[in-house]
CSV table of C-alpha atoms in Angstrom, one decimal:
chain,number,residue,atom,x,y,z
A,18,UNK,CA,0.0,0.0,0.0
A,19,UNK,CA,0.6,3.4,-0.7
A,20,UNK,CA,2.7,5.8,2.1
A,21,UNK,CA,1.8,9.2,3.3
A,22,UNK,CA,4.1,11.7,1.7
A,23,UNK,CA,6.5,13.6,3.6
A,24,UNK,CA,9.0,15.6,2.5
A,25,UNK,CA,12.6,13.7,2.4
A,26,UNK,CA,14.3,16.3,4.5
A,27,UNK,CA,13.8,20.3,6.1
A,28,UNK,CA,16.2,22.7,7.9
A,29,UNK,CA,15.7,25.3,9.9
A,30,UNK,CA,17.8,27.6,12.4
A,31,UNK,CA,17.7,27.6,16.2
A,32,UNK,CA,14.9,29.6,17.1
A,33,UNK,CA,12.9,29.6,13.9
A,34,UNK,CA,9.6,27.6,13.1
A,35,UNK,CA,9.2,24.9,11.0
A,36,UNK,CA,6.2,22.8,9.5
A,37,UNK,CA,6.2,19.2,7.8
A,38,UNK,CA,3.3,18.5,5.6
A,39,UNK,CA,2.0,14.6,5.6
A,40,UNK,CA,-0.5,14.3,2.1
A,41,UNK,CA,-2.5,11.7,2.1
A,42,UNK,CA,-5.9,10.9,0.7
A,43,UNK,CA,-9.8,11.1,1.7
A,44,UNK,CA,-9.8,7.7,3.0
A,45,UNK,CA,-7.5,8.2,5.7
A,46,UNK,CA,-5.6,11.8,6.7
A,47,UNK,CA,-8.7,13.4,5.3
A,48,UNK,CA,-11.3,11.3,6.2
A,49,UNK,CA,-10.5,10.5,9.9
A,50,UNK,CA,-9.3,12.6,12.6
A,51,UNK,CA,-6.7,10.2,13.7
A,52,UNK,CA,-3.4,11.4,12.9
A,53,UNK,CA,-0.1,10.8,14.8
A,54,UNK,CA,3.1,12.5,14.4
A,55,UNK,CA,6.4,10.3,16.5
A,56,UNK,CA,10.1,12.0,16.5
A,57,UNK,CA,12.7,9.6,16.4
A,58,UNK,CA,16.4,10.2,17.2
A,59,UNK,CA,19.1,7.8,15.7
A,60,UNK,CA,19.4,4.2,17.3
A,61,UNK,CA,16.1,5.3,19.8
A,62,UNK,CA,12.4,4.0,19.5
A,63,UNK,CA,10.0,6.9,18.3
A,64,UNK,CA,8.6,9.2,20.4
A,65,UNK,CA,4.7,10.3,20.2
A,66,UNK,CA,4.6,14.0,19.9
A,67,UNK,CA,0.6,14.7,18.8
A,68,UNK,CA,-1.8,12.5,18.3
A,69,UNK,CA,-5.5,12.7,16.9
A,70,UNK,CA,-4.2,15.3,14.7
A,71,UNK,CA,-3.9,18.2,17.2
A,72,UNK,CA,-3.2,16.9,21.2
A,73,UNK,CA,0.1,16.6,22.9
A,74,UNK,CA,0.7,13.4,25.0
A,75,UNK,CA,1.6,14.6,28.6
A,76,UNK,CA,5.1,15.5,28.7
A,77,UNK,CA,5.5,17.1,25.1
A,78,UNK,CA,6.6,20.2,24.8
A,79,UNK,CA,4.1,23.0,23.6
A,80,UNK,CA,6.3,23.6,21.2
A,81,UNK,CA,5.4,21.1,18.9
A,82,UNK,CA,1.6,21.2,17.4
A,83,UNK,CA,-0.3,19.6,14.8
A,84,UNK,CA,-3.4,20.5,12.4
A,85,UNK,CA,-4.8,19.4,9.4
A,86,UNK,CA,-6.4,20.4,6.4
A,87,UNK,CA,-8.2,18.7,3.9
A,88,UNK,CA,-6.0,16.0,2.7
A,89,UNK,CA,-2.7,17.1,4.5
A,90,UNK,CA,-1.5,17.0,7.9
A,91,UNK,CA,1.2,19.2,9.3
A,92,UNK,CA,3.4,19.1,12.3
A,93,UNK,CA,5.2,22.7,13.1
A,94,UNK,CA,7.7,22.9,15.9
A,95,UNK,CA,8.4,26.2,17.0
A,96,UNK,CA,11.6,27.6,18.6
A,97,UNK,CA,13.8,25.3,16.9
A,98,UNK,CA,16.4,23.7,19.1
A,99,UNK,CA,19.4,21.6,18.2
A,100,UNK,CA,18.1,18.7,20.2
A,101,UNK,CA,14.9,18.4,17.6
A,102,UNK,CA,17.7,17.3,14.6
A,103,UNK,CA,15.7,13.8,14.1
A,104,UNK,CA,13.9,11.7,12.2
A,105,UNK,CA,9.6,12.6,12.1
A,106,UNK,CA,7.0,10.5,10.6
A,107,UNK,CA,3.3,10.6,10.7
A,108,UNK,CA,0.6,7.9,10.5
A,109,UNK,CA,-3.0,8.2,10.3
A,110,UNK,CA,-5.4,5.9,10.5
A,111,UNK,CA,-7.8,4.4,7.4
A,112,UNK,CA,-10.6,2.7,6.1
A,113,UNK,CA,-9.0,-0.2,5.1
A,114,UNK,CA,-8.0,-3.4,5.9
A,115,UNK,CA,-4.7,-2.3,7.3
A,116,UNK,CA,-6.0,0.6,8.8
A,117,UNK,CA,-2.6,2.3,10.3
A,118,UNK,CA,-0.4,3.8,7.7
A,119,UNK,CA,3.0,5.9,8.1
A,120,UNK,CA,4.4,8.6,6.1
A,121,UNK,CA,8.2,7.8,4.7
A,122,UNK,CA,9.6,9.9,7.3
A,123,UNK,CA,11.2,13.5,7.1
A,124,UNK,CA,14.8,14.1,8.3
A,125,UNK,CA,14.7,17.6,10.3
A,126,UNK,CA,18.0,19.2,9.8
A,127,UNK,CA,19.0,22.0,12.7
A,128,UNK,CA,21.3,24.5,11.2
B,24,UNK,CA,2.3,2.8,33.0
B,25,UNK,CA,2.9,-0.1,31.3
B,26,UNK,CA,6.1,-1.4,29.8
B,27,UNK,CA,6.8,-3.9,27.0
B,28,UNK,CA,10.1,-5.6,27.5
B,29,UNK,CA,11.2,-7.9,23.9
B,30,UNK,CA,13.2,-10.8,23.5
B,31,UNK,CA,16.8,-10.5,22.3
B,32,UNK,CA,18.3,-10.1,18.7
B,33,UNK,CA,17.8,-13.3,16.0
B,34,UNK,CA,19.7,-14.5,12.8
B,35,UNK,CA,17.6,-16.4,11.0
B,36,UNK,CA,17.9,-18.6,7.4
B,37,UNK,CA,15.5,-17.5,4.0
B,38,UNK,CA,12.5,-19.8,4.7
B,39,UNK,CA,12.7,-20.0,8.2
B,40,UNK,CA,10.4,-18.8,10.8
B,41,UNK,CA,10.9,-16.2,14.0
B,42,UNK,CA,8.8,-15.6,17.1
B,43,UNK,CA,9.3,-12.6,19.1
B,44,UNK,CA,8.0,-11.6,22.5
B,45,UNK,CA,6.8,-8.6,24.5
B,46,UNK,CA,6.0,-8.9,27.5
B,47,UNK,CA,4.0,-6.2,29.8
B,48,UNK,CA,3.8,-4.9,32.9
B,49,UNK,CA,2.6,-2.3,35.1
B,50,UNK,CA,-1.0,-2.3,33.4
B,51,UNK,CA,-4.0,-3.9,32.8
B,52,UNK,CA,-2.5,-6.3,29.8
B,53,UNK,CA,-5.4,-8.1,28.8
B,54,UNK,CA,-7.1,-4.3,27.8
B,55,UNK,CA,-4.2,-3.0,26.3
B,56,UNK,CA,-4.2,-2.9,22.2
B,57,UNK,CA,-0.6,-5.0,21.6
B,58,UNK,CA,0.5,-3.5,18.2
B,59,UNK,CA,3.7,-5.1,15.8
B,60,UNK,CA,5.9,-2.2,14.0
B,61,UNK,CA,8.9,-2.7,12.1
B,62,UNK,CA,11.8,-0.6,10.7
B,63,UNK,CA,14.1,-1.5,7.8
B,64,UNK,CA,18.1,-0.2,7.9
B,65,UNK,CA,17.9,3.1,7.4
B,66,UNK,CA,14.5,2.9,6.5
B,67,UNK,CA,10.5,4.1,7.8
B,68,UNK,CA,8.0,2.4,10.2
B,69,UNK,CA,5.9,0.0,8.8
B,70,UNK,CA,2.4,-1.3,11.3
B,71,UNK,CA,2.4,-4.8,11.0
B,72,UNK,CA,-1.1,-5.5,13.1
B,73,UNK,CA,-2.5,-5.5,16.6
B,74,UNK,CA,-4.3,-8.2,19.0
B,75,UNK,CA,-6.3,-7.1,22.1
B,76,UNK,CA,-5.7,-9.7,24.7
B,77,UNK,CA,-8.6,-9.2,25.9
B,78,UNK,CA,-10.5,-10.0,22.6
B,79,UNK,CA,-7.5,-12.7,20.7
B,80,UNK,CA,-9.0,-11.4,17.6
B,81,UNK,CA,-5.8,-10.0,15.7
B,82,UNK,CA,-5.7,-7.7,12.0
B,83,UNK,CA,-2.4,-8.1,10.3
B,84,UNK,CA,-1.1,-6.0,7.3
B,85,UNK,CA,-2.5,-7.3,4.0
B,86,UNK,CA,1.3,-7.2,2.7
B,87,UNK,CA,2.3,-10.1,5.3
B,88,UNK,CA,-1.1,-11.7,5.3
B,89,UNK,CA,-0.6,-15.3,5.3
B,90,UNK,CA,3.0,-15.6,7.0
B,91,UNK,CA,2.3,-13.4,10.5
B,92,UNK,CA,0.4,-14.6,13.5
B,93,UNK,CA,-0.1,-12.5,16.6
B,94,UNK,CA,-0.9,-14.6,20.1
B,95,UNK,CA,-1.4,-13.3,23.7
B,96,UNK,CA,-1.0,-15.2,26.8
B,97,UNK,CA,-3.1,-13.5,29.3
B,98,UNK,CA,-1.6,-16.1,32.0
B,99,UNK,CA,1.9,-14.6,31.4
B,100,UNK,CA,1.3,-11.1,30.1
B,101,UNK,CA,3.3,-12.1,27.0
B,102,UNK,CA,2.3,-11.1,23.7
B,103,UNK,CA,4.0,-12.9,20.6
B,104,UNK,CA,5.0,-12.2,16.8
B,105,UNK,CA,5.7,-15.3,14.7
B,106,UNK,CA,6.8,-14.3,10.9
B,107,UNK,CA,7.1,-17.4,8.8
B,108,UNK,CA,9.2,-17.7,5.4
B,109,UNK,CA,11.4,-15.6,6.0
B,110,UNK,CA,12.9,-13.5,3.1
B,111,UNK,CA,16.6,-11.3,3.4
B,112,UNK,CA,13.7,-7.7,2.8
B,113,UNK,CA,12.3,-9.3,6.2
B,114,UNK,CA,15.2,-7.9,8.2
B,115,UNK,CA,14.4,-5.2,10.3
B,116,UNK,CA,14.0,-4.1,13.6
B,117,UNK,CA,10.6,-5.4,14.9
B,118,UNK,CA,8.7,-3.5,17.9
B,119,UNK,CA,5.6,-4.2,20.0
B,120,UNK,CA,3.7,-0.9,21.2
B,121,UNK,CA,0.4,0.4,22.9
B,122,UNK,CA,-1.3,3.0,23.3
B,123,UNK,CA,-2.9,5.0,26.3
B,124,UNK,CA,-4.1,7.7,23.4
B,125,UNK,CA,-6.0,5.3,21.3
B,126,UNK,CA,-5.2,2.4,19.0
B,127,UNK,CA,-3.2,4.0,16.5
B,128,UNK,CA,-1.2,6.4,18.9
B,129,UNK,CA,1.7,4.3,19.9
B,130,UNK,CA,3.5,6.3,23.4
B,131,UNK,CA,5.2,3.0,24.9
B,132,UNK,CA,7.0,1.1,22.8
B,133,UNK,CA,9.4,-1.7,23.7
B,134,UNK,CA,12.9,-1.8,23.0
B,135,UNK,CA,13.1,-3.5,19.3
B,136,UNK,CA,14.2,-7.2,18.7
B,137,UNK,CA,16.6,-7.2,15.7
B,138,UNK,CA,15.5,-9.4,13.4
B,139,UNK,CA,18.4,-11.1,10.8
B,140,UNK,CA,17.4,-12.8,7.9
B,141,UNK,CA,20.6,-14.2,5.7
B,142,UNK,CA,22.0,-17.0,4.5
């Protein structure tokens, strides 16, 4: 099956803002309001950062928020900080018969 | 909170089988929603399937339909993954998760069993 599309790769400088986009289609990121977004640092398991497209787990820093519209999902992290250089990926649930599908990931560069 | 604790690393031949475990604690296991993920080298996350204890009714990924099978032993708090004919693209690392957010919001994850596959 088909994978939610991230970019490959962003960069940003300490202290700016960035947003990655997750496209998928009307049968899952645009039909359902169950979108995750994990962080992942090399050799670590991933890290939930929002989940159902816009709530932060306890413990998460407000810095990081998600939204959606449409089709396309975004996570933004704000104040960019060198210890957010990592991997990000977002799933969403679908109608289907695998009904949990990830994005290919986006490798966040900190400048 | 609950914790998922995996079995240790495994090098396995093409056409053989592997069975992982995860085993929980610190929660209600039977309620919990067990999920299988897996990560290539250097590549994404793939969802595998679930099984609620609870329920021992399991969904697996169409693309290993046929060659994965989930179990839970509610006795032991031990969930289990068991790939069969195994294939080199088969090696990965292979987590269990759950969720206190929702089934397909994984926030505890266990540590990753590194699964070989090579002749």
């Amino acid at each position: 099956q088909s994978a939610l599309t991230q970019p490959a790769s962003v960069s940003g400088s300490p202290g700016q803002s960035i947003t990655i986009s997750c496209t998928g289609t009307s049968n899952d990121v645009g039909g359902h309001n169950f979108v995750s977004w994990y962080q992942q640092h090399p050799g670590k398991v991933p890290k939930l950062l929002i989940y159902n497209v816009s709530n932060r787990p306890s413990g998460v820093s407000n810095r990081f928020s998600g939204s959606k519209s449409g089709n396309t999902a975004s996570l933004t992290i704000s104040g960019l900080q060198a210890e957010d250089e990592a991997d990000y990926y977002c799933s969403s649930y679908r109608s289907s018969s695998t009904p949990v599908l990830f994005g290919g990931g986006t490798k966040l560069t900190v400048l | 909170q609950v914790q998922l604790v995996q079995s240790g690393a495994e090098l396995k031949k093409p056409g053989s089988s592997v069975k992982v475990s995860c085993k929980a604690s610190g929660g209600t296991f039977s309620t919990y929603t067990i999920s299988w993920l897996r990560q290539a080298p250097g590549q994404g996350l793939e969802w595998l399937g679930r099984i609620i204890p609870i329920l021992e009714t399991p969904i697996y990924t169409q693309n290993l339909q046929g060659r994965v099978t989930f179990v839970a032993d509610k006795s032991t708090n031990v969930a289990y993954m068991e790939l069969s004919s195994l294939r080199p693209e088969d090696t990965a690392l292979y987590y269990c998760a759950t969720s206190h957010y929702g089934p397909e919001a994984f926030d505890v994850w266990g540590h990753g069993t590194m699964v070989t596959v090579s002749s």
